[in-house]
Coordinates of N, CA and C in Angstrom, one line a residue:
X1 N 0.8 -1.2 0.0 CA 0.0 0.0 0.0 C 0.9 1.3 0.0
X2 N 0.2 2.3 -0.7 CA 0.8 3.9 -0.3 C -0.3 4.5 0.2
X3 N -0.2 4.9 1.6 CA -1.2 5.7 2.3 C -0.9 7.1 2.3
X4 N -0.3 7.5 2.4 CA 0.2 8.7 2.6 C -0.1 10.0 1.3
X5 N -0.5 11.3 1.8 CA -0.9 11.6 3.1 C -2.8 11.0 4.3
X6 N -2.0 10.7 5.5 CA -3.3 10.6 6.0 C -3.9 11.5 7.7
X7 N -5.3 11.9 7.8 CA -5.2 12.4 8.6 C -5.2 11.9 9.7
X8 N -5.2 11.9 10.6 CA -5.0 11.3 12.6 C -6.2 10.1 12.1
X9 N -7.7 10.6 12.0 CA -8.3 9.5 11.9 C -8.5 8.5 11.0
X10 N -7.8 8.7 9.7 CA -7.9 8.0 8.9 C -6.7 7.0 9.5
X11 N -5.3 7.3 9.8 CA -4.0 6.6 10.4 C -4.8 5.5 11.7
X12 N -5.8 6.1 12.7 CA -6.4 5.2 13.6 C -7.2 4.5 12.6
X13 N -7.9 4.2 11.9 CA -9.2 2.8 11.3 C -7.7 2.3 10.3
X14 N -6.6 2.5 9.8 CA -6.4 2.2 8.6 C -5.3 1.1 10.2
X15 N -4.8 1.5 10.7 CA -3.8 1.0 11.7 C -5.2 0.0 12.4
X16 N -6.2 -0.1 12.4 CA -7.4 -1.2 13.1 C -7.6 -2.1 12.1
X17 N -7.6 -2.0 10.9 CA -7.9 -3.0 9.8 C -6.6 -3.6 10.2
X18 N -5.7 -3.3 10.0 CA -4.1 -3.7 9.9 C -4.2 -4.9 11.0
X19 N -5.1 -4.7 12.1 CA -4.8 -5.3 13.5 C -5.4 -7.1 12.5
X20 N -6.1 -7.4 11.8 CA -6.9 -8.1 10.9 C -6.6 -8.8 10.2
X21 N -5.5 -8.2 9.5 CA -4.5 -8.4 7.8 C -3.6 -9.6 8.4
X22 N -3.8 -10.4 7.7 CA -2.1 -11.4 7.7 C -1.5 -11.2 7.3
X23 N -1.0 -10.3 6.4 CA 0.5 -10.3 5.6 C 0.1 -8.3 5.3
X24 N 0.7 -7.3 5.8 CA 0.4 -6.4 5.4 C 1.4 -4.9 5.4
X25 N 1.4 -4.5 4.1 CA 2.8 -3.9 3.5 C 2.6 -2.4 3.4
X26 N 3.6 -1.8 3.6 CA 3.4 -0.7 2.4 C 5.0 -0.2 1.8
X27 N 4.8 0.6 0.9 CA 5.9 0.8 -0.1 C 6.4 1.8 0.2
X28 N 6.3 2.6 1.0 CA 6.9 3.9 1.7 C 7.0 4.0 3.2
X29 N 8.3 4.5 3.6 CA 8.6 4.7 5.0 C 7.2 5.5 5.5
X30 N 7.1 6.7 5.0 CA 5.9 8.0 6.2 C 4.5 6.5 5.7
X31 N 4.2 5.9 5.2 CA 3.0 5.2 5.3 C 3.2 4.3 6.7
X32 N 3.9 3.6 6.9 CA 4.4 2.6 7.6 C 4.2 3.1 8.8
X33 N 5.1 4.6 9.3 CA 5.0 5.1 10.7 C 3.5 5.8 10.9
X34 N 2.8 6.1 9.7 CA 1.8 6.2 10.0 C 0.9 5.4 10.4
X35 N 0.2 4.2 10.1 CA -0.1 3.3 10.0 C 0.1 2.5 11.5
X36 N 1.3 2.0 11.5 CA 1.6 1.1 12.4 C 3.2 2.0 13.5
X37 N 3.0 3.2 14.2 CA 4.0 3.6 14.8 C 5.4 2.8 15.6
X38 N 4.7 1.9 16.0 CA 5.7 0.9 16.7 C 6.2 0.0 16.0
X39 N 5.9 -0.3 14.2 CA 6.5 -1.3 13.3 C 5.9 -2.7 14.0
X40 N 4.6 -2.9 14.4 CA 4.8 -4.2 15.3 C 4.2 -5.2 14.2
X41 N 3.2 -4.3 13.5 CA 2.1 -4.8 12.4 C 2.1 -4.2 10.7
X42 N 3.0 -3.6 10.6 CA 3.2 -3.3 9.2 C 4.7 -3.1 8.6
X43 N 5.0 -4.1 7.1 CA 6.3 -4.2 7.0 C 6.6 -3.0 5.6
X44 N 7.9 -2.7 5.8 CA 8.1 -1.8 4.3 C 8.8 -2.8 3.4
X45 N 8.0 -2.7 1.9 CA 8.2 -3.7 0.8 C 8.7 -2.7 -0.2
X46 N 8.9 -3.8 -1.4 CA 8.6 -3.6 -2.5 C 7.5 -3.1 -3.0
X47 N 7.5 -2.5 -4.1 CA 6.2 -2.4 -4.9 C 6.0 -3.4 -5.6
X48 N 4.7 -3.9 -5.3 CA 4.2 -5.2 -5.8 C 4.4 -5.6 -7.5
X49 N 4.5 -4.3 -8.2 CA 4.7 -4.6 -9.6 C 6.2 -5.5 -9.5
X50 N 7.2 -5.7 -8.5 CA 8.0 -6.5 -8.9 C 7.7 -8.2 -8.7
X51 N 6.3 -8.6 -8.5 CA 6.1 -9.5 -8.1 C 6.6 -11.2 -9.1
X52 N 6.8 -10.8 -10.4 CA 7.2 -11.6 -11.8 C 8.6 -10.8 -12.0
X53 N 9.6 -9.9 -11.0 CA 10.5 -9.4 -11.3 C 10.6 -8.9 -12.6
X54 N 9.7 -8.2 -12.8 CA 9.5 -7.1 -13.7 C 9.5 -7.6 -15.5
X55 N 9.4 -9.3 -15.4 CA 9.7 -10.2 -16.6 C 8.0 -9.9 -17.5
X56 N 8.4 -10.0 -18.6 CA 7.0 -9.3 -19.2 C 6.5 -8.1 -19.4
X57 N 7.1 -7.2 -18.7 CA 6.9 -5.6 -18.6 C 7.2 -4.9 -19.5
X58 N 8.3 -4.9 -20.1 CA 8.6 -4.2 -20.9 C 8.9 -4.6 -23.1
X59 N 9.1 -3.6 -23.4 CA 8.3 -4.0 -25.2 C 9.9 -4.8 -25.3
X60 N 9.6 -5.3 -25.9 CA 11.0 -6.4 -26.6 C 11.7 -5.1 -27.7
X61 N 10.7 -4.9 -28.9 CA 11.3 -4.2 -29.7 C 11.5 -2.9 -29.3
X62 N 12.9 -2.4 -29.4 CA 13.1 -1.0 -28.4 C 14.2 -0.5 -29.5
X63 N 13.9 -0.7 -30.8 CA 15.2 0.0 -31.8 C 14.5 1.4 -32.2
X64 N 13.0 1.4 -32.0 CA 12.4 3.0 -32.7 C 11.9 3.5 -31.4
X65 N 12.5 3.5 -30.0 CA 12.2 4.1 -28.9 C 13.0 5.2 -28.3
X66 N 12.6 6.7 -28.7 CA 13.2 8.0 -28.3 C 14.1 7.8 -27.4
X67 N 15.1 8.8 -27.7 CA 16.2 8.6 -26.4 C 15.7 9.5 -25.5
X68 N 14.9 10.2 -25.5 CA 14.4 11.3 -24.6 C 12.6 10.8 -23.8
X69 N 12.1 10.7 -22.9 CA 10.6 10.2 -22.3 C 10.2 11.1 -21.6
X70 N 8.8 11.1 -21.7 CA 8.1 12.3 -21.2 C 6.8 11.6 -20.7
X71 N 6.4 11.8 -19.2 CA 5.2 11.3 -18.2 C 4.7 12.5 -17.7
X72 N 3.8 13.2 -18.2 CA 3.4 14.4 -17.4 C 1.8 14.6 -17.4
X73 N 1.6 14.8 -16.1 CA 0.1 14.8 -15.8 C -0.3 16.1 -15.3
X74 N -1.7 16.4 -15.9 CA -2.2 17.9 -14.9 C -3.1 17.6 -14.1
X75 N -3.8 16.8 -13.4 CA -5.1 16.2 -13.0 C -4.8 17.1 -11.2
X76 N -3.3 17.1 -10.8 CA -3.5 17.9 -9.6 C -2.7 19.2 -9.5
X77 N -2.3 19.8 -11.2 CA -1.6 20.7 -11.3 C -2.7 22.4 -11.3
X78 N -2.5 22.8 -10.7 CA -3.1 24.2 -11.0 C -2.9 24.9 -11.9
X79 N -1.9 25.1 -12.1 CA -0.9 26.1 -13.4 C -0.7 25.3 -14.6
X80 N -1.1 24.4 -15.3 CA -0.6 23.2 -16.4 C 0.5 23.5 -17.1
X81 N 0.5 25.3 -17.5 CA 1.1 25.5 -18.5 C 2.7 25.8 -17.7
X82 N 2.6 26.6 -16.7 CA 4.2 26.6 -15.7 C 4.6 25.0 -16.0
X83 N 4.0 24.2 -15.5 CA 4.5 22.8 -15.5 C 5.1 22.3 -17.3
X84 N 4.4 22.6 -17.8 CA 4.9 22.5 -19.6 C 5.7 23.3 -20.2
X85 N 6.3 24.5 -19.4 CA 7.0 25.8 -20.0 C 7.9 25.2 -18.8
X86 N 8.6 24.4 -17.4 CA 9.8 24.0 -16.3 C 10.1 22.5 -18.1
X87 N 9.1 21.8 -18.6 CA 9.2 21.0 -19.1 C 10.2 21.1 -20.1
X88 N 9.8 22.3 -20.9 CA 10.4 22.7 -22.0 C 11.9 23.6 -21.5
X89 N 11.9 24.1 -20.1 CA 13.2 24.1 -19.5 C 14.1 22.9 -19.1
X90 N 13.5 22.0 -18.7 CA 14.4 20.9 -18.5 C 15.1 20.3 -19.6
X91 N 14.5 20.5 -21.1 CA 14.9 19.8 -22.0 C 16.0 20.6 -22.8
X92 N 15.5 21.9 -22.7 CA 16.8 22.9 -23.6 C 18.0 23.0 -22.2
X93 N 17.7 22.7 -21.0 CA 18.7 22.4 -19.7 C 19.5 20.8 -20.3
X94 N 18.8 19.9 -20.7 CA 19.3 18.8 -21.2 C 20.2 19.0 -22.8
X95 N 20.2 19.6 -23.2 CA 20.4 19.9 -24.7 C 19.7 18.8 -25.8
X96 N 18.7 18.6 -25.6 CA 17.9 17.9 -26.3 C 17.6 18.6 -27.6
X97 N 18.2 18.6 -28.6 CA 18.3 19.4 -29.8 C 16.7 19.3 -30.7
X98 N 16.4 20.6 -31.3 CA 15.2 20.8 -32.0 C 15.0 19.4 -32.6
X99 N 13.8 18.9 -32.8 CA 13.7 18.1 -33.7 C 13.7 16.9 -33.6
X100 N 14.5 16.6 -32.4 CA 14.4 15.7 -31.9 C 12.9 14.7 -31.2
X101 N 13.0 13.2 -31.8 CA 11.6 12.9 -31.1 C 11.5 12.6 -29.8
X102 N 10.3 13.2 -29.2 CA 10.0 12.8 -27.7 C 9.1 11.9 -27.4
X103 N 9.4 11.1 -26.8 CA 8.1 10.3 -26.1 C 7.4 10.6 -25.2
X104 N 6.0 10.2 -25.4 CA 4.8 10.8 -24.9 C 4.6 9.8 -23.9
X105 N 4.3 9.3 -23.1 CA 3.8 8.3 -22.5 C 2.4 8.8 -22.0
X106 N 1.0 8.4 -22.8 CA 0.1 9.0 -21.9 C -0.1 8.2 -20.5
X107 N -1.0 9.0 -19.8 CA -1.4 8.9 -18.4 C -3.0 9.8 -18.2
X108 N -3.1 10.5 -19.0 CA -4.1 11.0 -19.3 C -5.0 11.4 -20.6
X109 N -5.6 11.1 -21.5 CA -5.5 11.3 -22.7 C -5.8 12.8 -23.2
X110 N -6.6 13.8 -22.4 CA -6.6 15.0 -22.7 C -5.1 15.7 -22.2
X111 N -3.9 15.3 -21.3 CA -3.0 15.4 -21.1 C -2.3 15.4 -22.1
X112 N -2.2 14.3 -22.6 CA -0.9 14.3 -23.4 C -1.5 15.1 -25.2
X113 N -2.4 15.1 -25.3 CA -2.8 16.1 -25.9 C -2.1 17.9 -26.0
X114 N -2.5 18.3 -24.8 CA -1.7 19.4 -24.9 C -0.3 19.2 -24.8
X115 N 0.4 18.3 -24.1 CA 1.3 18.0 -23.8 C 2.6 17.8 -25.0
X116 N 1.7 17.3 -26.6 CA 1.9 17.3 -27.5 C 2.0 18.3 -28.1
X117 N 0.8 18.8 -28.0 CA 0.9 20.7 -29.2 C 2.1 21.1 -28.1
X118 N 2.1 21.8 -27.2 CA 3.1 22.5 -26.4 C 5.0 21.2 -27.2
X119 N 5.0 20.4 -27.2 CA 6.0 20.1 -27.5 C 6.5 20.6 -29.5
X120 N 5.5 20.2 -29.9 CA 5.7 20.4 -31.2 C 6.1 22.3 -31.8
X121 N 5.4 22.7 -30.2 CA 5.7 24.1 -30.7 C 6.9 24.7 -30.2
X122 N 7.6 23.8 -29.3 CA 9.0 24.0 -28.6 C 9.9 23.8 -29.9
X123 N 9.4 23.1 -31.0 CA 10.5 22.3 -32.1 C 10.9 21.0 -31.9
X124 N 10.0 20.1 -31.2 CA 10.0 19.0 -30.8 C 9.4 17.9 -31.7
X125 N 9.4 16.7 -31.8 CA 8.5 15.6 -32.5 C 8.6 14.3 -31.7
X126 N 6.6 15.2 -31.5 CA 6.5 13.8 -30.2 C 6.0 13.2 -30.9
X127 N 6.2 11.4 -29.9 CA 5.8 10.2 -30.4 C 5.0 10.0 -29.3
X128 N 3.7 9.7 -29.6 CA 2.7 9.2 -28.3 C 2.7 8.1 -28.4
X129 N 2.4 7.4 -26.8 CA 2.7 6.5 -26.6 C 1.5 5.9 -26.1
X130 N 0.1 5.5 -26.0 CA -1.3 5.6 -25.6 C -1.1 4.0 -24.8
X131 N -2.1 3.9 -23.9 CA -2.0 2.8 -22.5 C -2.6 1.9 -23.2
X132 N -2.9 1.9 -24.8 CA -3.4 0.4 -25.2 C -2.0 0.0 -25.7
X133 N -1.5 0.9 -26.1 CA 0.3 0.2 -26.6 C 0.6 -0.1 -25.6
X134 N 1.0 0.4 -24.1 CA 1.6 0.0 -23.3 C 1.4 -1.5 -22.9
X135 N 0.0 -1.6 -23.2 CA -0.5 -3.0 -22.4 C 0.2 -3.9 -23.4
X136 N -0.5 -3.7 -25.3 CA 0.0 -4.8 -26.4 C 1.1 -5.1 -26.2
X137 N 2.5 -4.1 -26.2 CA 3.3 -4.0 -26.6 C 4.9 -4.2 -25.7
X138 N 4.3 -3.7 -24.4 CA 5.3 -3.0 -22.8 C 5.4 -1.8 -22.6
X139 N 6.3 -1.8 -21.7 CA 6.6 -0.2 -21.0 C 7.8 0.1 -21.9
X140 N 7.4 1.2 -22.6 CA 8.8 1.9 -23.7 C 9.7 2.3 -23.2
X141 N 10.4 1.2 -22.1 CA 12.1 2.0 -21.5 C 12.9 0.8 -22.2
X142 N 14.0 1.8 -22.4 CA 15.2 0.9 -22.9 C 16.6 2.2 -22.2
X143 N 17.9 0.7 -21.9 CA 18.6 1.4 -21.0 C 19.2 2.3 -22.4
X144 N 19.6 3.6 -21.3 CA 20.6 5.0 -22.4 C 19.3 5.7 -22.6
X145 N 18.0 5.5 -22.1 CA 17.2 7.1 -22.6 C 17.3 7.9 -21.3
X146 N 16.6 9.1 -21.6 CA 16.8 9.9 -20.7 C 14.9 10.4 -20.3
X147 N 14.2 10.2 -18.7 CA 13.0 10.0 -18.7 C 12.7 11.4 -17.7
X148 N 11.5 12.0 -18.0 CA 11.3 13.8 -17.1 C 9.8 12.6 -16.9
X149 N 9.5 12.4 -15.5 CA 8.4 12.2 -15.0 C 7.4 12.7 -13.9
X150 N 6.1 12.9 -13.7 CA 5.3 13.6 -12.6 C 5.1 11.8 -12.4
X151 N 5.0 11.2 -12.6 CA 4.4 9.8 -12.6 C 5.3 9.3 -11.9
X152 N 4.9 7.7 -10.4 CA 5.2 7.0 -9.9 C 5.5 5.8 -10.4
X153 N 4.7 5.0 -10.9 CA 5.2 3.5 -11.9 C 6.0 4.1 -13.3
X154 N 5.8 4.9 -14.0 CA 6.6 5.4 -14.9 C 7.7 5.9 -14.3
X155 N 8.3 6.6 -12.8 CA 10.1 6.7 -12.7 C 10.2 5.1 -12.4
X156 N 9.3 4.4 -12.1 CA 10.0 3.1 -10.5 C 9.9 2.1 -12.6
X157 N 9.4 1.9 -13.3 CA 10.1 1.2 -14.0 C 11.2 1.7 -14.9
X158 N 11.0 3.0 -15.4 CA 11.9 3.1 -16.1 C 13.6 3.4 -15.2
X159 N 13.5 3.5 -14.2 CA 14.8 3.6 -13.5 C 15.3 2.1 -13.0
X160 N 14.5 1.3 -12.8 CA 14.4 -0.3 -12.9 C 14.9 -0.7 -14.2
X161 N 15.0 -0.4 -14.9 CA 15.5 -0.5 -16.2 C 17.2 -0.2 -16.9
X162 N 17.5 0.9 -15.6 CA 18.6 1.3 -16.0 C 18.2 2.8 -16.5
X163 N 16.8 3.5 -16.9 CA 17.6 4.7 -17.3 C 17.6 5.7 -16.5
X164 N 18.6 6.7 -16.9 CA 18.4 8.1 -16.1 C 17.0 9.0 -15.9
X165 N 17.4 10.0 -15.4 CA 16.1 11.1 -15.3 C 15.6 11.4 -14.1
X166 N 14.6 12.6 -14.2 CA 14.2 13.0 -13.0 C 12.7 13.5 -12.8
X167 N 12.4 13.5 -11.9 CA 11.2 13.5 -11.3 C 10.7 14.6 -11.3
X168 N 9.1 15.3 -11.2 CA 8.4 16.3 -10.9 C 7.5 16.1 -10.0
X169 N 7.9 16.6 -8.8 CA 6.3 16.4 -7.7 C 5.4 17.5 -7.9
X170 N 4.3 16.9 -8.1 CA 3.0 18.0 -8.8 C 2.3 17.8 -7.2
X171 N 2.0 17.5 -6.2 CA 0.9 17.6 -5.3 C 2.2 17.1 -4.0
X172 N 2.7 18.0 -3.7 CA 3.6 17.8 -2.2 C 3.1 17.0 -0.7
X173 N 3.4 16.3 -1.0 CA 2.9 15.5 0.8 C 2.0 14.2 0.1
X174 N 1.8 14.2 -1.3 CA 1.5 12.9 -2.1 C 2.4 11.9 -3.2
X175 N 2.3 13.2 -3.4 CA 3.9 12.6 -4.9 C 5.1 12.5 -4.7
X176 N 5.9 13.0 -3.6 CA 7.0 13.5 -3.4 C 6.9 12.3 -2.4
X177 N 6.1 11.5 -1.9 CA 6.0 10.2 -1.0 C 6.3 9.3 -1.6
X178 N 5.7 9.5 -2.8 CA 5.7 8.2 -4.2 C 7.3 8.3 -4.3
X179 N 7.8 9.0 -5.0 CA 9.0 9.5 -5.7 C 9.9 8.8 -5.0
X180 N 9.8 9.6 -3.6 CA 11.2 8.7 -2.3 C 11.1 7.6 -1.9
X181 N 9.9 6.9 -2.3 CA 10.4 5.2 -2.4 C 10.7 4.5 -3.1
X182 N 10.3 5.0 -4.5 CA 11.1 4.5 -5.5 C 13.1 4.9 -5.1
X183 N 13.0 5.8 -5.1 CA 14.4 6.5 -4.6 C 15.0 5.5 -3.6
X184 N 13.5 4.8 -2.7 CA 14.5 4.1 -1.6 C 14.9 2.7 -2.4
X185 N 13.8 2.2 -3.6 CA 14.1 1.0 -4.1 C 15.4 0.8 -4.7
X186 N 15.8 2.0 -5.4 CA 17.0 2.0 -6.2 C 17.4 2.8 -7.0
X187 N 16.0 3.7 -7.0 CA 16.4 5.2 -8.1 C 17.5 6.2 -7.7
X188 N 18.1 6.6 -8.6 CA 19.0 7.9 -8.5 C 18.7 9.2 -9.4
X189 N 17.3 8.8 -9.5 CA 16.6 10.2 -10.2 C 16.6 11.1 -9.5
X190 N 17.0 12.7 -10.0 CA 17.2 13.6 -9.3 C 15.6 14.8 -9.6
X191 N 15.8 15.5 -8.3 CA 13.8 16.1 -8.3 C 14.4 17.4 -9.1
X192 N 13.4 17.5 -10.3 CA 13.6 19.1 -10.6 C 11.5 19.9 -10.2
X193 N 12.2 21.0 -9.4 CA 11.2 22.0 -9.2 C 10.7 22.9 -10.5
X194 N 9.6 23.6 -10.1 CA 9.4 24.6 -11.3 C 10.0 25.8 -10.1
X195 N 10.8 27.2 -11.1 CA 11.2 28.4 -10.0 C 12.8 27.6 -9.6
X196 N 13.4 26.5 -9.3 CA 14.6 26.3 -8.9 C 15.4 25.6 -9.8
X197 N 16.8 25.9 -10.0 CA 18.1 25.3 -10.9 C 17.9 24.1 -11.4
X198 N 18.1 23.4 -12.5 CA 17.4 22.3 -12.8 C 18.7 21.6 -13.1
X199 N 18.9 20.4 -12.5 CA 19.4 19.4 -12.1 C 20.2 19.1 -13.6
X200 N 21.1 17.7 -13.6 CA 21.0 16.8 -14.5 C 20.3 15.9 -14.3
X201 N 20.1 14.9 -15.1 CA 19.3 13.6 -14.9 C 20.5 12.9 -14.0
X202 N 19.6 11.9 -12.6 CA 20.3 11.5 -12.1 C 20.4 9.8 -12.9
X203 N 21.1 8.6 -12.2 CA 21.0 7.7 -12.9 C 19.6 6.8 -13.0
X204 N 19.6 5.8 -13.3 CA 18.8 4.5 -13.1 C 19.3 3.5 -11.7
X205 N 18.8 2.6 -11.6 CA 19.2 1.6 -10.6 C 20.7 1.0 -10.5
X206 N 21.4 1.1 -9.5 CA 22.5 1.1 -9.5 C 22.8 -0.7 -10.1
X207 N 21.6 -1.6 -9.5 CA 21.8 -2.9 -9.9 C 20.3 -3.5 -9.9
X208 N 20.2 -3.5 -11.0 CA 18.7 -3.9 -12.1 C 18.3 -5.0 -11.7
X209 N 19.5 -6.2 -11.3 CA 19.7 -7.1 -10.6 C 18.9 -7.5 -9.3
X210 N 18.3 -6.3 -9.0 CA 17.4 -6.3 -7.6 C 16.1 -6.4 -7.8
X211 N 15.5 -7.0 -8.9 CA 14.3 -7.1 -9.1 C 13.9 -8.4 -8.5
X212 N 14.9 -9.3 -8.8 CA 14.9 -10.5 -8.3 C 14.6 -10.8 -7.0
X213 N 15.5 -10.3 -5.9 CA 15.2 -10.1 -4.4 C 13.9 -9.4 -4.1
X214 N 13.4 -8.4 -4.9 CA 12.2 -8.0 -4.8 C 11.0 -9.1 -4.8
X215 N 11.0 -9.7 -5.9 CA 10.3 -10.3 -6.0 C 10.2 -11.7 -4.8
X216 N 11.6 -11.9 -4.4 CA 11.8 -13.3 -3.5 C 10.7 -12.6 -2.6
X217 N 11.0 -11.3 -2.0 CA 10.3 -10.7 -0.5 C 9.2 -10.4 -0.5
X218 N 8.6 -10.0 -2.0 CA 7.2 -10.0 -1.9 C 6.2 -11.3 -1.6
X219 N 7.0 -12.4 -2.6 CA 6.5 -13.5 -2.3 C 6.6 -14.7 -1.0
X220 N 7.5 -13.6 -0.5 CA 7.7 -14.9 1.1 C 6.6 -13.7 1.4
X221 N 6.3 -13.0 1.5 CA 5.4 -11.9 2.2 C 4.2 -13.2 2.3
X222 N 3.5 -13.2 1.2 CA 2.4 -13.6 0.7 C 2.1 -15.3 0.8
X223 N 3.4 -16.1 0.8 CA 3.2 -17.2 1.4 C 2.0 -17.5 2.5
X224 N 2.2 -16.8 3.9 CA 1.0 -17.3 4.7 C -0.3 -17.2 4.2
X225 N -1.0 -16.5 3.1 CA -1.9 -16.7 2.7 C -2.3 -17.5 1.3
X226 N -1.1 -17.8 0.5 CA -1.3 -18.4 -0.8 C -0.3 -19.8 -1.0
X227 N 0.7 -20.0 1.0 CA 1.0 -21.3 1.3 C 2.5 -20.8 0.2
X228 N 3.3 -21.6 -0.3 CA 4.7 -21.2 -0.4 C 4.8 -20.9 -1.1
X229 N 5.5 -19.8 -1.3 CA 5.7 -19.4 -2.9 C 6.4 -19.8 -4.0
X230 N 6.1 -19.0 -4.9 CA 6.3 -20.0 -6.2 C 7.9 -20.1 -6.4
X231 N 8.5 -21.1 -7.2 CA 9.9 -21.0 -7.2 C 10.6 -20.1 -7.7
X232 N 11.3 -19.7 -7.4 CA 12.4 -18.3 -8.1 C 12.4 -18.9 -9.5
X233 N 12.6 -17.9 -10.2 CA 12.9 -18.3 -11.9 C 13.4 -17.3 -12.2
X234 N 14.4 -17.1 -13.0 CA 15.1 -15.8 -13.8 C 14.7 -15.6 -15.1

């Protein structure tokens, strides 16, 4: 689970269910001390998406996939356009040369909509990337791109993957929750603000290699209820 943010009473009933649960997680430190203060009844995991160690997730064919990725959402942004004009700074901050193609990854489809005119008018050529591809096809990371995300499963896979890039927290005391646990899994994505100095892309996962362990811990998690888990496989 990601609880966080929660208020006093939601942390008391969500910490009373917990008393209930046989096997019960969450993916971020502030959820965890919220939840269960004394650590007696809630453990910090993985995010469950590494439960198949991430095998199946992503597209095989990765030769016509932009070296540059773009995840950007306005659903809790007030300003859309500040957020698409730090966007278009991050990328002339990257030297991402005119003309170059961008990937779109939607997340929202009137999002990446604008998200596209606003690119095309920078001198950009995006490539959308829409969530029925994602499903046919995988998640369009391949190691050597370079990824700008507001999105939580879009940094935690593509940094899982090996690539660089960095984060945008759009709703503070929610996203910025998301962000630093991926960060705790293994990202070395660096936060760029809108208004402050904008970073380099930090890396990907120091060792990609850890999907595996992930996966072992989720599934001993889940043994008391589904009896042993299934055998490791690479």
């Amino acid at each position: 689970m990601g609880l966080e943010p929660l208020t006093a009473g939601d942390a008391a009933y969500v910490h009373d269910v917990a008393l209930a649960i046989t096997a019960f997680s969450c993916r971020d430190q502030q959820s965890v001390t919220a939840v269960d203060p004394k650590h007696d009844l809630v453990d910090i995991a993985p995010d469950d998406c590494f439960v198949n160690a991430l095998n199946g997730v992503y597209r095989d064919d990765t030769a016509d996939l932009p070296g540059t990725m773009l995840c950007i959402q306005s659903d809790l942004i007030d300003d859309k356009q500040a957020v698409l004009r730090h966007v278009m700074d991050v990328f002339d901050h990257w030297h991402v040369p005119q003309g170059a193609p961008i990937g779109v990854v939607e997340c929202i489809p009137r999002d990446s909509i604008d998200t596209m005119e606003a690119l095309r008018a920078h001198g950009y050529e995006p490539v959308l990337f829409p969530l029925q591809h994602l499903i046919d096809f995988g998640f369009p990371a391949r190691p050597g791109q370079r990824w700008l995300s507001t999105r939580y499963h879009p940094h935690l896979l593509a940094a899982a993957r090996g690539c660089s890039g960095s984060y945008i927290v759009v709703k503070p005391g929610y996203y910025d929750v998301k962000h630093q646990a991926v960060l705790r899994m293994g990202s070395r994505w660096t936060q760029t603000a809108i208004g402050q100095p904008i970073p380099e892309p930090g890396a990907g996962f120091a060792d990609p290699e850890v999907r595996y362990q992930y996966r072992d811990r989720i599934r001993a998690q889940v043994a008391p209820i589904y009896g042993e888990p299934l055998a490791p496989t690479r």
